[in-house]
């Protein structure tokens, strides 16, 4: 039961990450191959502010969002005007730098050891406990994040984003400030990823640099493309499939084989097959996926 | 008549090539002005300069009394100038209606107001939709409002791109070869539409057009461009009477067509 | 003296990066695929060398030929099994990139399942070192230099003198062609992947022999090579090589002032600076960014 709770919480956190990545990739065509860094930045901001600075959880969470958004805006400002491949590389280079800085700036991040003892959130006298309390907290956060993204996708903002994604010149000819739109939406993606980092920090009560690298980046892309672009449902389906599917192997039990590698092999194979046979994902719309 | 658009001495080089070279013309309000000239004369480049997509190396562009040559395309649109491109460039995967609604700038497209909404945001959105529907009706595409734009024929996509440029209620529209690739029926429809825009909607049109019949019949003013320079401008009759010049630059075929 | 030593080490790693980078650049210029799976091709060459040396007990010269052939074949196989079906579906560049990421992930995981994540060593004991005063040069330095001096001129001759080589260059100028100089592009792609992967095979043979083989060894090398291609300027092979040497030097010379753990920051900082201030690279012609 506890394990099931853990899986559910993980699916929810990843669903939130996926929906924030979808805002960038699916809706705005910004191929953010560094999304995991903002997740990491949010987690570390939360841990540093609560553990070292003694800030309360809510302020730390708000500041984590702001930090993720500001850093995304700063890195997006010079890089978002680059063409597709260049932007992918720039963002991945950025994420390698972030990982390296987290490991090397020991005075701030405690280096490779990570930061322990992130407090649980509390509301008034009530402290969120592990188990159902935590599940409830994560579920409420998820509901909030999905509500916001649903509002984005059901407002005139969607048309403006899709216009920028599909043809920047036409978008500007229609009065859309393309540069500002892209930076704004990239900052929002970074902010929400950082918020997910805060959720993860509250849940695990521990942050460490190795959870925000290439593997996580690929996992997030896989989740998005398994579920499908521009789809709130897809943002649930992708993480659910990728988190729960490998669990079957635990019961089948590959003898002596490392379950993690079987998982990775499956992700890789799934990505290839999806691109061949169902590039729009399992429940996604037939849009997006362009450079 | 006052000139709503005044282009003075603009030039633009691409490497060694002077695509536009000291071109000047004016466009008077509530008229149709046609920019003509052979392929490669620099007409599209001039459009790109006027609409802010290219910064001129020299020259001034004044729109409604304001100098705009340093402004970005989106700012110029907000001042009341819209343009189309040589290709329709509709958003293939969006619905026909959504394509048009992209042209409406409104409060609800900023993230904060997208979340919060409120009466003003909602009424703006509703108004945008009604205006888009009205314009689709005027170009004969209302019945197909909910189809994907990719389902439209080339000619219909051209009309859609014009509707998209009109929905923001611009004072002036720049149309780049809108009749190219249209069949006879839709061709006439488009000419009617342009005439109506000026006579009924009180718009101003700057048109790049190759078909001399159209140019001569609907233009209030014709501007002839050659190798990047504007070499003649006046009423259709006046430019036509520059016969030797037209013959020299455009070739006999165009002269024949213009008679 | 330390600086000179670091310079020599930098040139040696630059030579290895140059082989991988030029391989990557040949593939990228011709196909415009951001071929992340180049890292897996690299690793496959390493394991092939391991099998040839340790399991089949082949003499080292033969083993290297096996490794080179395996790398080339592996690269072609990825093109045939992953990219070609995607091209046939007219997939977007983003879809090809994701397919490439999928192939990289799949291969790395399969290598780990077969060979474990441990480093497998091909030799024991120290390599011959030649000391010149305070400077020391290993046999690997010399071989790396030798390979570069032999391989790049041959590649140059191939690309400029032969029919297929010229077709590859023509394709790089216009990647949208479907038939180049009478050669079908799909067949040309096979050749491009074979050559690009072969070059990576040279680099990995040296690295694997020197430092052993691990499932994820290819990725960092591939990524630095990719950075080298950008720094050198996309579309110009000598630029990729120059970029590779520059990064090799940068990585090693940075050790003069900074500890090794800052290498990533230095290298990828250089990438960001280049992308932001000079996206055309050192020698690249500005890919004209037409807005209209
Ligand atoms: N972005 C550009 N870069 C380089 N050359 C261009 C560019 N745009 C147009 N040109 C060149 O400028 C000249 C004028 O082109 P254009 O304005 O499209 O002519 P027109 O619309 O009158 O046919 C042509 O020779 C064209 O090749
Ligand atoms: Mg033109």
Short mmCIF file of N, CA and C in Angstrom, two decimals, chain A residues 90-208:
data_model
loop_
_atom_site.label_atom_id
_atom_site.label_comp_id
_atom_site.label_asym_id
_atom_site.label_seq_id
_atom_site.Cartn_x
_atom_site.Cartn_y
_atom_site.Cartn_z
N UNK A 90 22.13 24.35 -26.75
CA UNK A 90 22.36 25.40 -25.75
C UNK A 90 21.72 24.99 -24.42
N UNK A 91 20.50 24.48 -24.49
CA UNK A 91 19.80 24.13 -23.26
C UNK A 91 20.46 22.93 -22.59
N UNK A 92 20.93 21.99 -23.40
CA UNK A 92 21.59 20.84 -22.77
C UNK A 92 22.92 21.27 -22.16
N UNK A 93 23.63 22.14 -22.85
CA UNK A 93 24.86 22.69 -22.28
C UNK A 93 24.56 23.38 -20.96
N UNK A 94 23.49 24.16 -20.95
CA UNK A 94 23.06 24.85 -19.73
C UNK A 94 22.80 23.84 -18.61
N UNK A 95 22.14 22.74 -18.94
CA UNK A 95 21.78 21.80 -17.88
C UNK A 95 23.03 21.10 -17.35
N UNK A 96 24.02 20.86 -18.23
CA UNK A 96 25.27 20.28 -17.72
C UNK A 96 25.99 21.26 -16.80
N UNK A 97 25.90 22.55 -17.14
CA UNK A 97 26.53 23.55 -16.28
C UNK A 97 25.82 23.60 -14.93
N UNK A 98 24.48 23.53 -14.96
CA UNK A 98 23.74 23.58 -13.70
C UNK A 98 24.14 22.40 -12.81
N UNK A 99 24.18 21.19 -13.40
CA UNK A 99 24.58 20.03 -12.61
C UNK A 99 25.96 20.22 -12.02
N UNK A 100 26.87 20.71 -12.87
CA UNK A 100 28.24 20.90 -12.41
C UNK A 100 28.31 21.94 -11.29
N UNK A 101 27.54 23.02 -11.44
CA UNK A 101 27.55 24.05 -10.40
C UNK A 101 26.99 23.51 -9.09
N UNK A 102 25.92 22.71 -9.20
CA UNK A 102 25.34 22.16 -7.97
C UNK A 102 26.39 21.31 -7.24
N UNK A 103 27.14 20.53 -8.00
CA UNK A 103 28.13 19.67 -7.37
C UNK A 103 29.30 20.48 -6.82
N UNK A 104 29.66 21.54 -7.53
CA UNK A 104 30.88 22.26 -7.16
C UNK A 104 30.69 23.38 -6.15
N UNK A 105 29.49 23.93 -6.08
CA UNK A 105 29.30 25.06 -5.16
C UNK A 105 28.93 24.53 -3.78
N UNK A 106 29.92 23.90 -3.14
CA UNK A 106 29.63 23.20 -1.88
C UNK A 106 29.09 24.12 -0.79
N UNK A 107 29.60 25.35 -0.76
CA UNK A 107 29.18 26.27 0.29
C UNK A 107 27.68 26.52 0.26
N UNK A 108 27.08 26.33 -0.91
CA UNK A 108 25.65 26.60 -1.03
C UNK A 108 24.84 25.30 -1.08
N UNK A 109 25.38 24.29 -1.74
CA UNK A 109 24.57 23.12 -2.07
C UNK A 109 25.01 21.86 -1.35
N UNK A 110 26.07 21.96 -0.56
CA UNK A 110 26.63 20.79 0.09
C UNK A 110 27.16 19.78 -0.92
N UNK A 111 27.43 20.24 -2.13
CA UNK A 111 28.10 19.43 -3.15
C UNK A 111 27.43 18.11 -3.43
N UNK A 112 28.23 17.06 -3.64
CA UNK A 112 27.69 15.77 -4.07
C UNK A 112 26.84 15.10 -3.00
N UNK A 113 26.90 15.60 -1.76
CA UNK A 113 26.16 14.91 -0.70
C UNK A 113 24.69 15.30 -0.66
N UNK A 114 24.38 16.39 -1.32
CA UNK A 114 22.99 16.82 -1.32
C UNK A 114 22.59 17.44 0.01
N UNK A 115 21.33 17.85 0.12
CA UNK A 115 20.84 18.49 1.34
C UNK A 115 19.73 17.63 1.93
N UNK A 116 19.86 17.32 3.20
CA UNK A 116 18.86 16.50 3.88
C UNK A 116 17.99 17.35 4.79
N UNK A 117 16.87 16.77 5.19
CA UNK A 117 16.06 17.38 6.25
C UNK A 117 15.15 18.50 5.79
N UNK A 118 14.71 18.47 4.56
CA UNK A 118 13.71 19.46 4.12
C UNK A 118 12.45 19.22 4.94
N UNK A 119 11.88 20.29 5.56
CA UNK A 119 10.70 20.08 6.41
C UNK A 119 9.46 19.73 5.60
N UNK A 120 8.52 19.08 6.27
CA UNK A 120 7.22 18.84 5.65
C UNK A 120 6.43 20.13 5.65
N UNK A 121 5.57 20.31 4.66
CA UNK A 121 4.70 21.48 4.70
C UNK A 121 3.73 21.39 5.88
N UNK A 122 3.30 22.57 6.34
CA UNK A 122 2.28 22.55 7.39
C UNK A 122 1.30 23.67 7.13
N UNK A 123 0.06 23.43 7.54
CA UNK A 123 -0.97 24.45 7.37
C UNK A 123 -1.52 24.76 8.75
N UNK A 124 -1.23 25.94 9.24
CA UNK A 124 -1.58 26.28 10.61
C UNK A 124 -0.90 25.28 11.54
N UNK A 125 -1.64 24.71 12.45
CA UNK A 125 -1.04 23.76 13.38
C UNK A 125 -0.87 22.37 12.74
N UNK A 126 -1.52 22.18 11.61
CA UNK A 126 -1.53 20.83 11.04
C UNK A 126 -0.30 20.62 10.16
N UNK A 127 0.45 19.61 10.50
CA UNK A 127 1.65 19.28 9.72
C UNK A 127 1.34 18.11 8.80
N UNK A 128 1.68 18.28 7.51
CA UNK A 128 1.44 17.19 6.55
C UNK A 128 2.34 16.02 6.90
N UNK A 129 1.75 14.86 7.12
CA UNK A 129 2.53 13.67 7.45
C UNK A 129 2.76 12.85 6.18
N UNK A 130 3.67 11.88 6.31
CA UNK A 130 3.87 11.00 5.16
C UNK A 130 2.59 10.19 4.95
N UNK A 131 2.56 9.45 3.87
CA UNK A 131 1.37 8.66 3.59
C UNK A 131 0.28 9.51 2.98
N UNK A 132 -0.94 9.36 3.48
CA UNK A 132 -2.09 10.02 2.84
C UNK A 132 -1.96 11.53 2.88
N UNK A 133 -1.40 12.05 3.95
CA UNK A 133 -1.24 13.50 4.05
C UNK A 133 -0.42 14.03 2.89
N UNK A 134 0.70 13.37 2.63
CA UNK A 134 1.58 13.79 1.55
C UNK A 134 0.89 13.61 0.21
N UNK A 135 0.21 12.49 0.07
CA UNK A 135 -0.51 12.23 -1.19
C UNK A 135 -1.52 13.35 -1.42
N UNK A 136 -2.23 13.74 -0.33
CA UNK A 136 -3.21 14.81 -0.46
C UNK A 136 -2.56 16.12 -0.88
N UNK A 137 -1.42 16.43 -0.22
CA UNK A 137 -0.71 17.67 -0.55
C UNK A 137 -0.30 17.69 -2.01
N UNK A 138 0.32 16.59 -2.47
CA UNK A 138 0.77 16.53 -3.86
C UNK A 138 -0.43 16.60 -4.80
N UNK A 139 -1.53 15.96 -4.42
CA UNK A 139 -2.72 15.97 -5.28
C UNK A 139 -3.27 17.38 -5.41
N UNK A 140 -3.27 18.14 -4.31
CA UNK A 140 -3.78 19.51 -4.37
C UNK A 140 -2.88 20.37 -5.27
N UNK A 141 -1.57 20.20 -5.09
CA UNK A 141 -0.63 20.94 -5.95
C UNK A 141 -0.84 20.59 -7.42
N UNK A 142 -1.03 19.29 -7.67
CA UNK A 142 -1.24 18.84 -9.04
C UNK A 142 -2.51 19.46 -9.61
N UNK A 143 -3.55 19.46 -8.81
CA UNK A 143 -4.81 20.05 -9.28
C UNK A 143 -4.60 21.51 -9.63
N UNK A 144 -3.85 22.22 -8.78
CA UNK A 144 -3.59 23.64 -9.03
C UNK A 144 -2.82 23.81 -10.34
N UNK A 145 -1.76 23.03 -10.51
CA UNK A 145 -0.92 23.19 -11.70
C UNK A 145 -1.70 22.83 -12.97
N UNK A 146 -2.51 21.79 -12.87
CA UNK A 146 -3.30 21.42 -14.05
C UNK A 146 -4.39 22.45 -14.33
N UNK A 147 -4.93 23.02 -13.27
CA UNK A 147 -5.94 24.07 -13.49
C UNK A 147 -5.33 25.23 -14.27
N UNK A 148 -4.15 25.64 -13.83
CA UNK A 148 -3.49 26.77 -14.50
C UNK A 148 -3.23 26.44 -15.97
N UNK A 149 -2.73 25.25 -16.22
CA UNK A 149 -2.42 24.89 -17.61
C UNK A 149 -3.69 24.72 -18.44
N UNK A 150 -4.74 24.27 -17.77
CA UNK A 150 -6.02 24.18 -18.49
C UNK A 150 -6.51 25.57 -18.88
N UNK A 151 -6.33 26.54 -17.96
CA UNK A 151 -6.72 27.92 -18.27
C UNK A 151 -5.91 28.46 -19.46
N UNK A 152 -4.61 28.17 -19.45
CA UNK A 152 -3.78 28.61 -20.57
C UNK A 152 -4.32 28.06 -21.88
N UNK A 153 -4.61 26.74 -21.85
CA UNK A 153 -4.95 26.05 -23.10
C UNK A 153 -6.38 26.30 -23.52
N UNK A 154 -7.16 26.98 -22.68
CA UNK A 154 -8.54 27.25 -23.08
C UNK A 154 -8.77 28.76 -23.12
N UNK A 155 -7.73 29.50 -23.45
CA UNK A 155 -7.84 30.95 -23.52
C UNK A 155 -7.24 31.42 -24.84
N UNK A 156 -7.36 32.71 -25.14
CA UNK A 156 -6.73 33.22 -26.37
C UNK A 156 -5.21 33.02 -26.38
N UNK A 157 -4.64 32.75 -25.21
CA UNK A 157 -3.20 32.53 -25.14
C UNK A 157 -2.78 31.35 -26.01
N UNK A 158 -3.65 30.35 -26.07
CA UNK A 158 -3.32 29.15 -26.84
C UNK A 158 -3.10 29.50 -28.31
N UNK A 159 -4.02 30.27 -28.89
CA UNK A 159 -3.90 30.60 -30.31
C UNK A 159 -2.62 31.38 -30.57
N UNK A 160 -2.31 32.31 -29.65
CA UNK A 160 -1.09 33.10 -29.84
C UNK A 160 0.15 32.20 -29.78
N UNK A 161 0.16 31.28 -28.81
CA UNK A 161 1.30 30.37 -28.70
C UNK A 161 1.43 29.51 -29.96
N UNK A 162 0.33 28.95 -30.39
CA UNK A 162 0.39 28.06 -31.56
C UNK A 162 0.82 28.84 -32.80
N UNK A 163 0.41 30.10 -32.88
CA UNK A 163 0.83 30.91 -34.02
C UNK A 163 2.35 31.08 -34.01
N UNK A 164 2.89 31.37 -32.84
CA UNK A 164 4.34 31.52 -32.72
C UNK A 164 5.04 30.21 -33.05
N UNK A 165 4.46 29.11 -32.57
CA UNK A 165 5.05 27.80 -32.82
C UNK A 165 5.06 27.47 -34.32
N UNK A 166 3.96 27.80 -35.00
CA UNK A 166 3.81 27.32 -36.38
C UNK A 166 4.45 28.26 -37.40
N UNK A 167 4.46 29.55 -37.16
CA UNK A 167 5.03 30.46 -38.15
C UNK A 167 5.30 31.81 -37.49
N UNK A 168 6.56 31.99 -37.07
CA UNK A 168 6.88 33.20 -36.31
C UNK A 168 6.64 34.47 -37.12
N UNK A 169 6.95 34.42 -38.41
CA UNK A 169 6.78 35.64 -39.21
C UNK A 169 5.33 36.04 -39.28
N UNK A 170 4.46 35.06 -39.54
CA UNK A 170 3.04 35.39 -39.61
C UNK A 170 2.57 35.88 -38.25
N UNK A 171 3.05 35.25 -37.19
CA UNK A 171 2.64 35.68 -35.84
C UNK A 171 3.00 37.14 -35.63
N UNK A 172 4.23 37.54 -36.01
CA UNK A 172 4.55 38.96 -35.79
C UNK A 172 3.78 39.86 -36.72
N UNK A 173 3.46 39.36 -37.91
CA UNK A 173 2.69 40.20 -38.82
C UNK A 173 1.29 40.44 -38.28
N UNK A 174 0.88 39.63 -37.30
CA UNK A 174 -0.45 39.79 -36.71
C UNK A 174 -0.37 40.45 -35.34
N UNK A 175 0.75 41.08 -35.06
CA UNK A 175 0.83 41.89 -33.85
C UNK A 175 1.30 41.15 -32.62
N UNK A 176 1.73 39.89 -32.78
CA UNK A 176 2.20 39.16 -31.61
C UNK A 176 3.67 39.47 -31.40
N UNK A 177 4.03 39.84 -30.18
CA UNK A 177 5.42 40.07 -29.84
C UNK A 177 6.07 38.71 -29.61
N UNK A 178 6.70 38.19 -30.66
CA UNK A 178 7.17 36.80 -30.64
C UNK A 178 8.23 36.59 -29.57
N UNK A 179 9.18 37.52 -29.50
CA UNK A 179 10.27 37.35 -28.53
C UNK A 179 9.70 37.32 -27.12
N UNK A 180 8.83 38.28 -26.83
CA UNK A 180 8.30 38.33 -25.47
C UNK A 180 7.44 37.10 -25.17
N UNK A 181 6.65 36.67 -26.15
CA UNK A 181 5.81 35.50 -25.94
C UNK A 181 6.66 34.27 -25.61
N UNK A 182 7.74 34.10 -26.38
CA UNK A 182 8.56 32.91 -26.15
C UNK A 182 9.26 32.97 -24.80
N UNK A 183 9.78 34.14 -24.46
CA UNK A 183 10.47 34.24 -23.17
C UNK A 183 9.48 34.03 -22.03
N UNK A 184 8.30 34.60 -22.17
CA UNK A 184 7.30 34.44 -21.11
C UNK A 184 6.93 32.97 -20.92
N UNK A 185 6.68 32.29 -22.02
CA UNK A 185 6.21 30.92 -21.88
C UNK A 185 7.36 30.01 -21.42
N UNK A 186 8.58 30.36 -21.82
CA UNK A 186 9.73 29.58 -21.36
C UNK A 186 9.94 29.79 -19.87
N UNK A 187 9.76 31.04 -19.43
CA UNK A 187 9.89 31.33 -18.00
C UNK A 187 8.80 30.61 -17.20
N UNK A 188 7.59 30.57 -17.75
CA UNK A 188 6.52 29.85 -17.06
C UNK A 188 6.86 28.37 -16.96
N UNK A 189 7.35 27.79 -18.05
CA UNK A 189 7.75 26.38 -18.01
C UNK A 189 8.81 26.14 -16.94
N UNK A 190 9.81 27.05 -16.90
CA UNK A 190 10.86 26.92 -15.89
C UNK A 190 10.30 27.08 -14.48
N UNK A 191 9.38 28.04 -14.32
CA UNK A 191 8.79 28.26 -13.01
C UNK A 191 8.00 27.05 -12.52
N UNK A 192 7.18 26.49 -13.42
CA UNK A 192 6.38 25.34 -12.99
C UNK A 192 7.24 24.11 -12.77
N UNK A 193 8.30 23.94 -13.57
CA UNK A 193 9.21 22.82 -13.32
C UNK A 193 9.85 22.99 -11.95
N UNK A 194 10.21 24.24 -11.61
CA UNK A 194 10.81 24.49 -10.30
C UNK A 194 9.81 24.21 -9.18
N UNK A 195 8.55 24.53 -9.44
CA UNK A 195 7.51 24.22 -8.46
C UNK A 195 7.44 22.70 -8.22
N UNK A 196 7.56 21.94 -9.30
CA UNK A 196 7.60 20.48 -9.16
C UNK A 196 8.81 20.08 -8.33
N UNK A 197 9.93 20.80 -8.53
CA UNK A 197 11.12 20.52 -7.72
C UNK A 197 10.83 20.72 -6.24
N UNK A 198 10.08 21.78 -5.93
CA UNK A 198 9.71 22.02 -4.54
C UNK A 198 8.84 20.87 -4.01
N UNK A 199 7.88 20.43 -4.83
CA UNK A 199 7.04 19.30 -4.42
C UNK A 199 7.90 18.08 -4.14
N UNK A 200 8.84 17.81 -5.05
CA UNK A 200 9.73 16.66 -4.86
C UNK A 200 10.56 16.79 -3.59
N UNK A 201 11.05 18.02 -3.34
CA UNK A 201 11.87 18.23 -2.14
C UNK A 201 11.05 17.97 -0.88
N UNK A 202 9.79 18.45 -0.85
CA UNK A 202 8.94 18.22 0.32
C UNK A 202 8.65 16.72 0.49
N UNK A 203 8.51 16.04 -0.62
CA UNK A 203 8.17 14.62 -0.52
C UNK A 203 9.37 13.80 -0.08
N UNK A 204 10.50 13.95 -0.78
CA UNK A 204 11.68 13.14 -0.46
C UNK A 204 12.43 13.67 0.76
N UNK A 205 12.24 14.94 1.08
CA UNK A 205 12.94 15.64 2.16
C UNK A 205 14.44 15.63 1.93
N UNK A 206 14.83 15.46 0.67
CA UNK A 206 16.25 15.31 0.36
C UNK A 206 16.44 15.71 -1.09
N UNK A 207 17.49 16.46 -1.37
CA UNK A 207 17.78 16.79 -2.77
C UNK A 207 19.22 16.42 -3.08
N UNK A 208 19.46 15.91 -4.28
CA UNK A 208 20.85 15.66 -4.68
C UNK A 208 20.98 15.83 -6.19
#
